[in-house]
Amino acid sequence: MTKLDENLFYVGVKHPSLEYFDVIVPTDMGTTYNSYLLRGEKTVLFETVHNDFSEEFIRNIEEICPLSEIDIIVCDHTEPDHSGSLGAVLSKAPNATVYGSAPALKNLKNILNSDFPSVVAKNGLEVDAGGFTLRFLSAPNLHWPDSVFTYVPELKTVFTCDFLGCHYCGELSDGDIEDREKYLAELDRYYKYIFSPFAAAVKKGVEIIRGIAPERVCSSHGPVLCAHIDDVIARYDEKASAAPDPDLASVFYVSCYGYTALMAKALAEGMRDGGKTVQVFDISNTDKATLAQAVSSSSFLAFGSPTLNRDALPPVYEVLSMVSAVADRGKPALIFGSYGWSGEACANLSERAKGLGLKVDEELMKVCFRPADEDLKALREKGRAFVS
Ligand code: FEO
């Protein structure tokens, strides 16, 4: 437990050993699950923590007061890293009412599989928390449709859950961070994985935060922001404003014997002839952050795989999983690959890409074993036509 202000306490937990968040997000600096307790005439808990840390979390709260004194629990977002301990808290907090958006309360009822006293935190709702005001501000898709911000004007403090947070288990306050470069790298990675699919929502979130001009941002991962709020907001704003480059194409492939690699090279040559800047990625030799960045920043995408076991190889599906069904929707995509027997990889990749909302070229570029000169010529022509 740490005191942030006369009436505001940090009661979150640290998870420094976490290597991946949500299975796929690398967390080299671990993470924290932040929660805050406001003690006025009423007691308010903002967010809970991951279920694995319930006991530690409850001990942190009990350093300040018995849970039976909690009047209000604010759930700004309900992903279980923030709602996982709610059941444990509620079992010791019989007087608490949960505030969350309508989708948040629906989620919570399905997470807890039980009912509990609740109030829908509609946009603009103000609640008197005994000397402090809770002003709820709708901020959907940051990072789920359930998300809201809660502003306490008396403290000039806003609670944002994931928004402006970061998987960084270190100093409690951003003003104390010693290795700022490392922190910013994690901040950027967090944005990339969590928020890049929601650029329009991020722009609205930035507008809300700028409108209230808080002096403290209490997110639910990483340090509390006090010293560099404007910098972090500007960083989010800049990333959300960056549209895909209309002249950038990216070709992603894996290749067992170099045949699909030859196809990738020929397609890229054709795309360059068509006037585009083309990046070619051998997926096996490229880190995931680079691949994810290439997917989001490109306006044309091509995916290539040989066929093995009647399917494409898993690394290509992994890159497809980086495609946002929201932000990347409608981008033209081209599928290609060498095969030896029946060649199902291209059709399977095509179906997956269509399911993600990509505009897949109906002509699947398949070559049996090694592409001959006429195949390479056709691939160059296809690459040029694809981007034209
Ligand atoms: Fe930290 Fe979307 O949960």
PDB file of N, CA and C in Angstrom, residues 166-259:
ATOM      1  N   CYS A 166       0.690   0.707 -19.381  1.00  0.00           N
ATOM      2  CA  CYS A 166       1.897   0.134 -19.963  1.00  0.00           C
ATOM      3  C   CYS A 166       2.303  -1.088 -19.138  1.00  0.00           C
ATOM      4  N   HIS A 167       2.719  -2.156 -19.812  1.00  0.00           N
ATOM      5  CA  HIS A 167       3.215  -3.310 -19.059  1.00  0.00           C
ATOM      6  C   HIS A 167       4.648  -3.015 -18.593  1.00  0.00           C
ATOM      7  N   TYR A 168       4.735  -2.416 -17.440  1.00  0.00           N
ATOM      8  CA  TYR A 168       6.040  -2.000 -16.900  1.00  0.00           C
ATOM      9  C   TYR A 168       5.956  -2.135 -15.386  1.00  0.00           C
ATOM     10  N   CYS A 169       6.688  -3.094 -14.854  1.00  0.00           N
ATOM     11  CA  CYS A 169       6.678  -3.312 -13.412  1.00  0.00           C
ATOM     12  C   CYS A 169       7.927  -2.651 -12.842  1.00  0.00           C
ATOM     13  N   GLY A 170       7.775  -1.435 -12.364  1.00  0.00           N
ATOM     14  CA  GLY A 170       8.942  -0.698 -11.864  1.00  0.00           C
ATOM     15  C   GLY A 170       8.486   0.376 -10.905  1.00  0.00           C
ATOM     16  N   GLU A 171       8.945   1.585 -11.163  1.00  0.00           N
ATOM     17  CA  GLU A 171       8.633   2.686 -10.265  1.00  0.00           C
ATOM     18  C   GLU A 171       7.116   2.961 -10.249  1.00  0.00           C
ATOM     19  N   LEU A 172       6.623   3.409  -9.120  1.00  0.00           N
ATOM     20  CA  LEU A 172       5.187   3.654  -8.987  1.00  0.00           C
ATOM     21  C   LEU A 172       4.752   4.909  -9.756  1.00  0.00           C
ATOM     22  N   SER A 173       5.638   5.911  -9.790  1.00  0.00           N
ATOM     23  CA  SER A 173       5.263   7.175 -10.433  1.00  0.00           C
ATOM     24  C   SER A 173       6.175   7.439 -11.629  1.00  0.00           C
ATOM     25  N   ASP A 174       5.610   7.987 -12.693  1.00  0.00           N
ATOM     26  CA  ASP A 174       6.422   8.208 -13.903  1.00  0.00           C
ATOM     27  C   ASP A 174       7.544   9.215 -13.671  1.00  0.00           C
ATOM     28  N   GLY A 175       7.379  10.082 -12.675  1.00  0.00           N
ATOM     29  CA  GLY A 175       8.444  11.054 -12.400  1.00  0.00           C
ATOM     30  C   GLY A 175       9.684  10.416 -11.795  1.00  0.00           C
ATOM     31  N   ASP A 176       9.553   9.189 -11.306  1.00  0.00           N
ATOM     32  CA  ASP A 176      10.690   8.518 -10.655  1.00  0.00           C
ATOM     33  C   ASP A 176      11.400   7.521 -11.565  1.00  0.00           C
ATOM     34  N   ILE A 177      10.915   7.352 -12.770  1.00  0.00           N
ATOM     35  CA  ILE A 177      11.491   6.317 -13.642  1.00  0.00           C
ATOM     36  C   ILE A 177      12.924   6.674 -14.013  1.00  0.00           C
ATOM     37  N   GLU A 178      13.833   5.728 -13.767  1.00  0.00           N
ATOM     38  CA  GLU A 178      15.246   5.990 -14.064  1.00  0.00           C
ATOM     39  C   GLU A 178      15.567   5.733 -15.529  1.00  0.00           C
ATOM     40  N   ASP A 179      15.115   4.592 -16.058  1.00  0.00           N
ATOM     41  CA  ASP A 179      15.422   4.262 -17.449  1.00  0.00           C
ATOM     42  C   ASP A 179      14.200   4.582 -18.309  1.00  0.00           C
ATOM     43  N   ARG A 180      14.088   5.853 -18.668  1.00  0.00           N
ATOM     44  CA  ARG A 180      12.882   6.292 -19.372  1.00  0.00           C
ATOM     45  C   ARG A 180      12.776   5.666 -20.761  1.00  0.00           C
ATOM     46  N   GLU A 181      13.910   5.410 -21.382  1.00  0.00           N
ATOM     47  CA  GLU A 181      13.877   4.797 -22.717  1.00  0.00           C
ATOM     48  C   GLU A 181      13.222   3.425 -22.669  1.00  0.00           C
ATOM     49  N   LYS A 182      13.586   2.671 -21.643  1.00  0.00           N
ATOM     50  CA  LYS A 182      13.009   1.325 -21.501  1.00  0.00           C
ATOM     51  C   LYS A 182      11.499   1.425 -21.263  1.00  0.00           C
ATOM     52  N   TYR A 183      11.117   2.374 -20.440  1.00  0.00           N
ATOM     53  CA  TYR A 183       9.679   2.583 -20.176  1.00  0.00           C
ATOM     54  C   TYR A 183       8.948   2.959 -21.462  1.00  0.00           C
ATOM     55  N   LEU A 184       9.527   3.891 -22.225  1.00  0.00           N
ATOM     56  CA  LEU A 184       8.846   4.334 -23.446  1.00  0.00           C
ATOM     57  C   LEU A 184       8.742   3.213 -24.468  1.00  0.00           C
ATOM     58  N   ALA A 185       9.764   2.340 -24.502  1.00  0.00           N
ATOM     59  CA  ALA A 185       9.708   1.194 -25.417  1.00  0.00           C
ATOM     60  C   ALA A 185       8.533   0.291 -25.041  1.00  0.00           C
ATOM     61  N   GLU A 186       8.333   0.098 -23.734  1.00  0.00           N
ATOM     62  CA  GLU A 186       7.202  -0.731 -23.291  1.00  0.00           C
ATOM     63  C   GLU A 186       5.872  -0.016 -23.538  1.00  0.00           C
ATOM     64  N   LEU A 187       5.881   1.296 -23.348  1.00  0.00           N
ATOM     65  CA  LEU A 187       4.662   2.073 -23.615  1.00  0.00           C
ATOM     66  C   LEU A 187       4.255   1.925 -25.083  1.00  0.00           C
ATOM     67  N   ASP A 188       5.244   2.026 -25.965  1.00  0.00           N
ATOM     68  CA  ASP A 188       4.962   1.904 -27.400  1.00  0.00           C
ATOM     69  C   ASP A 188       4.481   0.499 -27.743  1.00  0.00           C
ATOM     70  N   ARG A 189       5.112  -0.490 -27.121  1.00  0.00           N
ATOM     71  CA  ARG A 189       4.707  -1.873 -27.415  1.00  0.00           C
ATOM     72  C   ARG A 189       3.276  -2.124 -26.916  1.00  0.00           C
ATOM     73  N   TYR A 190       2.975  -1.585 -25.752  1.00  0.00           N
ATOM     74  CA  TYR A 190       1.624  -1.732 -25.200  1.00  0.00           C
ATOM     75  C   TYR A 190       0.597  -1.113 -26.158  1.00  0.00           C
ATOM     76  N   TYR A 191       0.929   0.096 -26.612  1.00  0.00           N
ATOM     77  CA  TYR A 191       0.015   0.746 -27.558  1.00  0.00           C
ATOM     78  C   TYR A 191      -0.191  -0.146 -28.770  1.00  0.00           C
ATOM     79  N   LYS A 192       0.912  -0.648 -29.298  1.00  0.00           N
ATOM     80  CA  LYS A 192       0.874  -1.436 -30.534  1.00  0.00           C
ATOM     81  C   LYS A 192      -0.055  -2.646 -30.392  1.00  0.00           C
ATOM     82  N   TYR A 193       0.129  -3.368 -29.305  1.00  0.00           N
ATOM     83  CA  TYR A 193      -0.639  -4.603 -29.143  1.00  0.00           C
ATOM     84  C   TYR A 193      -2.069  -4.352 -28.681  1.00  0.00           C
ATOM     85  N   ILE A 194      -2.258  -3.369 -27.823  1.00  0.00           N
ATOM     86  CA  ILE A 194      -3.580  -3.198 -27.209  1.00  0.00           C
ATOM     87  C   ILE A 194      -4.434  -2.169 -27.957  1.00  0.00           C
ATOM     88  N   PHE A 195      -3.834  -1.066 -28.356  1.00  0.00           N
ATOM     89  CA  PHE A 195      -4.658   0.042 -28.848  1.00  0.00           C
ATOM     90  C   PHE A 195      -4.592   0.310 -30.347  1.00  0.00           C
ATOM     91  N   SER A 196      -3.578  -0.218 -31.038  1.00  0.00           N
ATOM     92  CA  SER A 196      -3.479   0.143 -32.454  1.00  0.00           C
ATOM     93  C   SER A 196      -4.727  -0.237 -33.266  1.00  0.00           C
ATOM     94  N   PRO A 197      -5.483  -1.299 -32.886  1.00  0.00           N
ATOM     95  CA  PRO A 197      -6.707  -1.557 -33.674  1.00  0.00           C
ATOM     96  C   PRO A 197      -7.817  -0.529 -33.431  1.00  0.00           C
ATOM     97  N   PHE A 198      -7.636   0.348 -32.450  1.00  0.00           N
ATOM     98  CA  PHE A 198      -8.744   1.232 -32.051  1.00  0.00           C
ATOM     99  C   PHE A 198      -8.363   2.706 -32.179  1.00  0.00           C
ATOM    100  N   ALA A 199      -7.752   3.056 -33.314  1.00  0.00           N
ATOM    101  CA  ALA A 199      -7.223   4.417 -33.458  1.00  0.00           C
ATOM    102  C   ALA A 199      -8.303   5.489 -33.267  1.00  0.00           C
ATOM    103  N   ALA A 200      -9.493   5.253 -33.830  1.00  0.00           N
ATOM    104  CA  ALA A 200     -10.535   6.279 -33.712  1.00  0.00           C
ATOM    105  C   ALA A 200     -10.941   6.451 -32.245  1.00  0.00           C
ATOM    106  N   ALA A 201     -11.036   5.342 -31.526  1.00  0.00           N
ATOM    107  CA  ALA A 201     -11.391   5.434 -30.099  1.00  0.00           C
ATOM    108  C   ALA A 201     -10.272   6.121 -29.316  1.00  0.00           C
ATOM    109  N   VAL A 202      -9.023   5.848 -29.693  1.00  0.00           N
ATOM    110  CA  VAL A 202      -7.889   6.490 -29.015  1.00  0.00           C
ATOM    111  C   VAL A 202      -7.967   8.007 -29.201  1.00  0.00           C
ATOM    112  N   LYS A 203      -8.293   8.446 -30.418  1.00  0.00           N
ATOM    113  CA  LYS A 203      -8.390   9.898 -30.654  1.00  0.00           C
ATOM    114  C   LYS A 203      -9.452  10.521 -29.729  1.00  0.00           C
ATOM    115  N   LYS A 204     -10.566   9.810 -29.559  1.00  0.00           N
ATOM    116  CA  LYS A 204     -11.609  10.335 -28.667  1.00  0.00           C
ATOM    117  C   LYS A 204     -11.121  10.330 -27.218  1.00  0.00           C
ATOM    118  N   GLY A 205     -10.406   9.268 -26.844  1.00  0.00           N
ATOM    119  CA  GLY A 205      -9.866   9.195 -25.482  1.00  0.00           C
ATOM    120  C   GLY A 205      -8.894  10.325 -25.212  1.00  0.00           C
ATOM    121  N   VAL A 206      -8.053  10.615 -26.184  1.00  0.00           N
ATOM    122  CA  VAL A 206      -7.085  11.715 -26.057  1.00  0.00           C
ATOM    123  C   VAL A 206      -7.834  13.040 -25.870  1.00  0.00           C
ATOM    124  N   GLU A 207      -8.896  13.194 -26.646  1.00  0.00           N
ATOM    125  CA  GLU A 207      -9.691  14.441 -26.558  1.00  0.00           C
ATOM    126  C   GLU A 207     -10.308  14.585 -25.150  1.00  0.00           C
ATOM    127  N   ILE A 208     -10.830  13.474 -24.630  1.00  0.00           N
ATOM    128  CA  ILE A 208     -11.441  13.528 -23.285  1.00  0.00           C
ATOM    129  C   ILE A 208     -10.387  13.928 -22.251  1.00  0.00           C
ATOM    130  N   ILE A 209      -9.241  13.270 -22.314  1.00  0.00           N
ATOM    131  CA  ILE A 209      -8.201  13.550 -21.305  1.00  0.00           C
ATOM    132  C   ILE A 209      -7.718  14.989 -21.434  1.00  0.00           C
ATOM    133  N   ARG A 210      -7.514  15.433 -22.663  1.00  0.00           N
ATOM    134  CA  ARG A 210      -7.066  16.832 -22.834  1.00  0.00           C
ATOM    135  C   ARG A 210      -8.127  17.794 -22.316  1.00  0.00           C
ATOM    136  N   GLY A 211      -9.398  17.431 -22.498  1.00  0.00           N
ATOM    137  CA  GLY A 211     -10.494  18.299 -22.045  1.00  0.00           C
ATOM    138  C   GLY A 211     -10.527  18.470 -20.536  1.00  0.00           C
ATOM    139  N   ILE A 212     -10.206  17.425 -19.818  1.00  0.00           N
ATOM    140  CA  ILE A 212     -10.268  17.546 -18.355  1.00  0.00           C
ATOM    141  C   ILE A 212      -8.925  17.972 -17.755  1.00  0.00           C
ATOM    142  N   ALA A 213      -7.859  17.857 -18.542  1.00  0.00           N
ATOM    143  CA  ALA A 213      -6.514  18.292 -18.111  1.00  0.00           C
ATOM    144  C   ALA A 213      -6.172  17.819 -16.692  1.00  0.00           C
ATOM    145  N   PRO A 214      -6.111  16.522 -16.482  1.00  0.00           N
ATOM    146  CA  PRO A 214      -5.840  16.028 -15.125  1.00  0.00           C
ATOM    147  C   PRO A 214      -4.389  16.275 -14.715  1.00  0.00           C
ATOM    148  N   GLU A 215      -4.180  16.273 -13.416  1.00  0.00           N
ATOM    149  CA  GLU A 215      -2.804  16.371 -12.912  1.00  0.00           C
ATOM    150  C   GLU A 215      -2.272  14.993 -12.516  1.00  0.00           C
ATOM    151  N   ARG A 216      -3.171  14.010 -12.526  1.00  0.00           N
ATOM    152  CA  ARG A 216      -2.727  12.642 -12.218  1.00  0.00           C
ATOM    153  C   ARG A 216      -3.579  11.677 -13.044  1.00  0.00           C
ATOM    154  N   VAL A 217      -2.907  10.722 -13.691  1.00  0.00           N
ATOM    155  CA  VAL A 217      -3.624   9.670 -14.418  1.00  0.00           C
ATOM    156  C   VAL A 217      -3.323   8.347 -13.746  1.00  0.00           C
ATOM    157  N   CYS A 218      -4.365   7.716 -13.227  1.00  0.00           N
ATOM    158  CA  CYS A 218      -4.215   6.415 -12.566  1.00  0.00           C
ATOM    159  C   CYS A 218      -4.714   5.344 -13.523  1.00  0.00           C
ATOM    160  N   SER A 219      -3.799   4.796 -14.298  1.00  0.00           N
ATOM    161  CA  SER A 219      -4.167   3.682 -15.171  1.00  0.00           C
ATOM    162  C   SER A 219      -4.027   2.391 -14.373  1.00  0.00           C
ATOM    163  N   SER A 220      -4.270   1.285 -15.022  1.00  0.00           N
ATOM    164  CA  SER A 220      -4.238   0.021 -14.292  1.00  0.00           C
ATOM    165  C   SER A 220      -3.072  -0.885 -14.669  1.00  0.00           C
ATOM    166  N   HIS A 221      -2.138  -0.361 -15.448  1.00  0.00           N
ATOM    167  CA  HIS A 221      -0.866  -1.055 -15.685  1.00  0.00           C
ATOM    168  C   HIS A 221       0.241  -0.009 -15.689  1.00  0.00           C
ATOM    169  N   GLY A 222       1.331  -0.319 -15.005  1.00  0.00           N
ATOM    170  CA  GLY A 222       2.489   0.574 -15.060  1.00  0.00           C
ATOM    171  C   GLY A 222       2.363   1.760 -14.133  1.00  0.00           C
ATOM    172  N   PRO A 223       3.250   2.736 -14.313  1.00  0.00           N
ATOM    173  CA  PRO A 223       3.320   3.845 -13.358  1.00  0.00           C
ATOM    174  C   PRO A 223       2.122   4.780 -13.411  1.00  0.00           C
ATOM    175  N   VAL A 224       1.840   5.382 -12.268  1.00  0.00           N
ATOM    176  CA  VAL A 224       0.881   6.489 -12.207  1.00  0.00           C
ATOM    177  C   VAL A 224       1.537   7.666 -12.936  1.00  0.00           C
ATOM    178  N   LEU A 225       0.756   8.335 -13.781  1.00  0.00           N
ATOM    179  CA  LEU A 225       1.316   9.463 -14.537  1.00  0.00           C
ATOM    180  C   LEU A 225       1.048  10.774 -13.804  1.00  0.00           C
ATOM    181  N   CYS A 226       2.121  11.482 -13.512  1.00  0.00           N
ATOM    182  CA  CYS A 226       2.014  12.820 -12.910  1.00  0.00           C
ATOM    183  C   CYS A 226       2.941  13.787 -13.643  1.00  0.00           C
ATOM    184  N   ALA A 227       4.138  13.304 -13.951  1.00  0.00           N
ATOM    185  CA  ALA A 227       5.179  14.191 -14.471  1.00  0.00           C
ATOM    186  C   ALA A 227       5.123  14.357 -15.987  1.00  0.00           C
ATOM    187  N   HIS A 228       4.686  13.316 -16.697  1.00  0.00           N
ATOM    188  CA  HIS A 228       4.796  13.358 -18.165  1.00  0.00           C
ATOM    189  C   HIS A 228       3.462  13.032 -18.840  1.00  0.00           C
ATOM    190  N   ILE A 229       2.369  13.503 -18.262  1.00  0.00           N
ATOM    191  CA  ILE A 229       1.052  13.181 -18.828  1.00  0.00           C
ATOM    192  C   ILE A 229       0.953  13.665 -20.269  1.00  0.00           C
ATOM    193  N   ASP A 230       1.350  14.907 -20.510  1.00  0.00           N
ATOM    194  CA  ASP A 230       1.202  15.464 -21.860  1.00  0.00           C
ATOM    195  C   ASP A 230       2.025  14.677 -22.878  1.00  0.00           C
ATOM    196  N   ASP A 231       3.213  14.229 -22.467  1.00  0.00           N
ATOM    197  CA  ASP A 231       4.063  13.452 -23.381  1.00  0.00           C
ATOM    198  C   ASP A 231       3.377  12.158 -23.787  1.00  0.00           C
ATOM    199  N   VAL A 232       2.826  11.473 -22.798  1.00  0.00           N
ATOM    200  CA  VAL A 232       2.201  10.173 -23.099  1.00  0.00           C
ATOM    201  C   VAL A 232       0.966  10.372 -23.970  1.00  0.00           C
ATOM    202  N   ILE A 233       0.190  11.403 -23.667  1.00  0.00           N
ATOM    203  CA  ILE A 233      -0.992  11.676 -24.495  1.00  0.00           C
ATOM    204  C   ILE A 233      -0.573  12.016 -25.923  1.00  0.00           C
ATOM    205  N   ALA A 234       0.475  12.819 -26.048  1.00  0.00           N
ATOM    206  CA  ALA A 234       0.938  13.190 -27.392  1.00  0.00           C
ATOM    207  C   ALA A 234       1.412  11.946 -28.159  1.00  0.00           C
ATOM    208  N   ARG A 235       2.028  11.033 -27.439  1.00  0.00           N
ATOM    209  CA  ARG A 235       2.517   9.795 -28.069  1.00  0.00           C
ATOM    210  C   ARG A 235       1.339   8.955 -28.583  1.00  0.00           C
ATOM    211  N   TYR A 236       0.304   8.842 -27.756  1.00  0.00           N
ATOM    212  CA  TYR A 236      -0.891   8.111 -28.188  1.00  0.00           C
ATOM    213  C   TYR A 236      -1.521   8.820 -29.396  1.00  0.00           C
ATOM    214  N   ASP A 237      -1.599  10.140 -29.299  1.00  0.00           N
ATOM    215  CA  ASP A 237      -2.254  10.917 -30.359  1.00  0.00           C
ATOM    216  C   ASP A 237      -1.513  10.724 -31.681  1.00  0.00           C
ATOM    217  N   GLU A 238      -0.208  10.797 -31.604  1.00  0.00           N
ATOM    218  CA  GLU A 238       0.606  10.663 -32.824  1.00  0.00           C
ATOM    219  C   GLU A 238       0.395   9.285 -33.453  1.00  0.00           C
ATOM    220  N   LYS A 239       0.394   8.260 -32.626  1.00  0.00           N
ATOM    221  CA  LYS A 239       0.238   6.903 -33.171  1.00  0.00           C
ATOM    222  C   LYS A 239      -1.164   6.716 -33.756  1.00  0.00           C
ATOM    223  N   ALA A 240      -2.153   7.255 -33.061  1.00  0.00           N
ATOM    224  CA  ALA A 240      -3.530   7.089 -33.548  1.00  0.00           C
ATOM    225  C   ALA A 240      -3.759   7.882 -34.835  1.00  0.00           C
ATOM    226  N   SER A 241      -2.949   8.923 -35.040  1.00  0.00           N
ATOM    227  CA  SER A 241      -3.131   9.762 -36.229  1.00  0.00           C
ATOM    228  C   SER A 241      -2.404   9.195 -37.440  1.00  0.00           C
ATOM    229  N   ALA A 242      -1.516   8.229 -37.202  1.00  0.00           N
ATOM    230  CA  ALA A 242      -0.704   7.704 -38.303  1.00  0.00           C
ATOM    231  C   ALA A 242      -1.525   6.716 -39.128  1.00  0.00           C
ATOM    232  N   ALA A 243      -1.956   7.147 -40.292  1.00  0.00           N
ATOM    233  CA  ALA A 243      -2.718   6.265 -41.179  1.00  0.00           C
ATOM    234  C   ALA A 243      -1.742   5.360 -41.932  1.00  0.00           C
ATOM    235  N   PRO A 244      -2.220   4.214 -42.438  1.00  0.00           N
ATOM    236  CA  PRO A 244      -1.334   3.379 -43.256  1.00  0.00           C
ATOM    237  C   PRO A 244      -0.795   4.169 -44.441  1.00  0.00           C
ATOM    238  N   ASP A 245       0.434   3.896 -44.813  1.00  0.00           N
ATOM    239  CA  ASP A 245       1.057   4.573 -45.951  1.00  0.00           C
ATOM    240  C   ASP A 245       0.427   4.040 -47.244  1.00  0.00           C
ATOM    241  N   PRO A 246      -0.207   4.917 -48.036  1.00  0.00           N
ATOM    242  CA  PRO A 246      -0.889   4.415 -49.244  1.00  0.00           C
ATOM    243  C   PRO A 246       0.065   3.824 -50.269  1.00  0.00           C
ATOM    244  N   ASP A 247       1.361   4.112 -50.127  1.00  0.00           N
ATOM    245  CA  ASP A 247       2.334   3.601 -51.103  1.00  0.00           C
ATOM    246  C   ASP A 247       3.187   2.473 -50.550  1.00  0.00           C
ATOM    247  N   LEU A 248       2.790   1.933 -49.406  1.00  0.00           N
ATOM    248  CA  LEU A 248       3.609   0.882 -48.797  1.00  0.00           C
ATOM    249  C   LEU A 248       2.933  -0.485 -48.921  1.00  0.00           C
ATOM    250  N   ALA A 249       3.703  -1.454 -49.433  1.00  0.00           N
ATOM    251  CA  ALA A 249       3.225  -2.843 -49.513  1.00  0.00           C
ATOM    252  C   ALA A 249       4.167  -3.728 -48.718  1.00  0.00           C
ATOM    253  N   SER A 250       3.615  -4.756 -48.071  1.00  0.00           N
ATOM    254  CA  SER A 250       4.454  -5.701 -47.332  1.00  0.00           C
ATOM    255  C   SER A 250       4.146  -7.122 -47.787  1.00  0.00           C
ATOM    256  N   VAL A 251       5.218  -7.866 -48.016  1.00  0.00           N
ATOM    257  CA  VAL A 251       5.102  -9.263 -48.453  1.00  0.00           C
ATOM    258  C   VAL A 251       5.649 -10.129 -47.323  1.00  0.00           C
ATOM    259  N   PHE A 252       4.823 -11.006 -46.789  1.00  0.00           N
ATOM    260  CA  PHE A 252       5.216 -11.884 -45.682  1.00  0.00           C
ATOM    261  C   PHE A 252       5.245 -13.323 -46.205  1.00  0.00           C
ATOM    262  N   TYR A 253       6.292 -14.055 -45.878  1.00  0.00           N
ATOM    263  CA  TYR A 253       6.330 -15.444 -46.347  1.00  0.00           C
ATOM    264  C   TYR A 253       7.178 -16.304 -45.422  1.00  0.00           C
ATOM    265  N   VAL A 254       6.962 -17.608 -45.521  1.00  0.00           N
ATOM    266  CA  VAL A 254       7.932 -18.594 -45.031  1.00  0.00           C
ATOM    267  C   VAL A 254       8.238 -19.519 -46.198  1.00  0.00           C
ATOM    268  N   SER A 255       9.391 -20.144 -46.142  1.00  0.00           N
ATOM    269  CA  SER A 255       9.794 -20.979 -47.273  1.00  0.00           C
ATOM    270  C   SER A 255      10.671 -22.117 -46.764  1.00  0.00           C
ATOM    271  N   CYS A 256      10.354 -23.336 -47.167  1.00  0.00           N
ATOM    272  CA  CYS A 256      11.151 -24.493 -46.717  1.00  0.00           C
ATOM    273  C   CYS A 256      12.383 -24.693 -47.591  1.00  0.00           C
ATOM    274  N   TYR A 257      12.213 -24.592 -48.909  1.00  0.00           N
ATOM    275  CA  TYR A 257      13.326 -24.875 -49.831  1.00  0.00           C
ATOM    276  C   TYR A 257      13.637 -23.693 -50.746  1.00  0.00           C
ATOM    277  N   GLY A 258      13.093 -22.533 -50.430  1.00  0.00           N
ATOM    278  CA  GLY A 258      13.421 -21.322 -51.191  1.00  0.00           C
ATOM    279  C   GLY A 258      12.484 -21.043 -52.344  1.00  0.00           C
ATOM    280  N   TYR A 259      11.524 -21.944 -52.619  1.00  0.00           N
ATOM    281  CA  TYR A 259      10.650 -21.729 -53.781  1.00  0.00           C
ATOM    282  C   TYR A 259       9.632 -20.610 -53.504  1.00  0.00           C
TER     283      TYR A 259
END
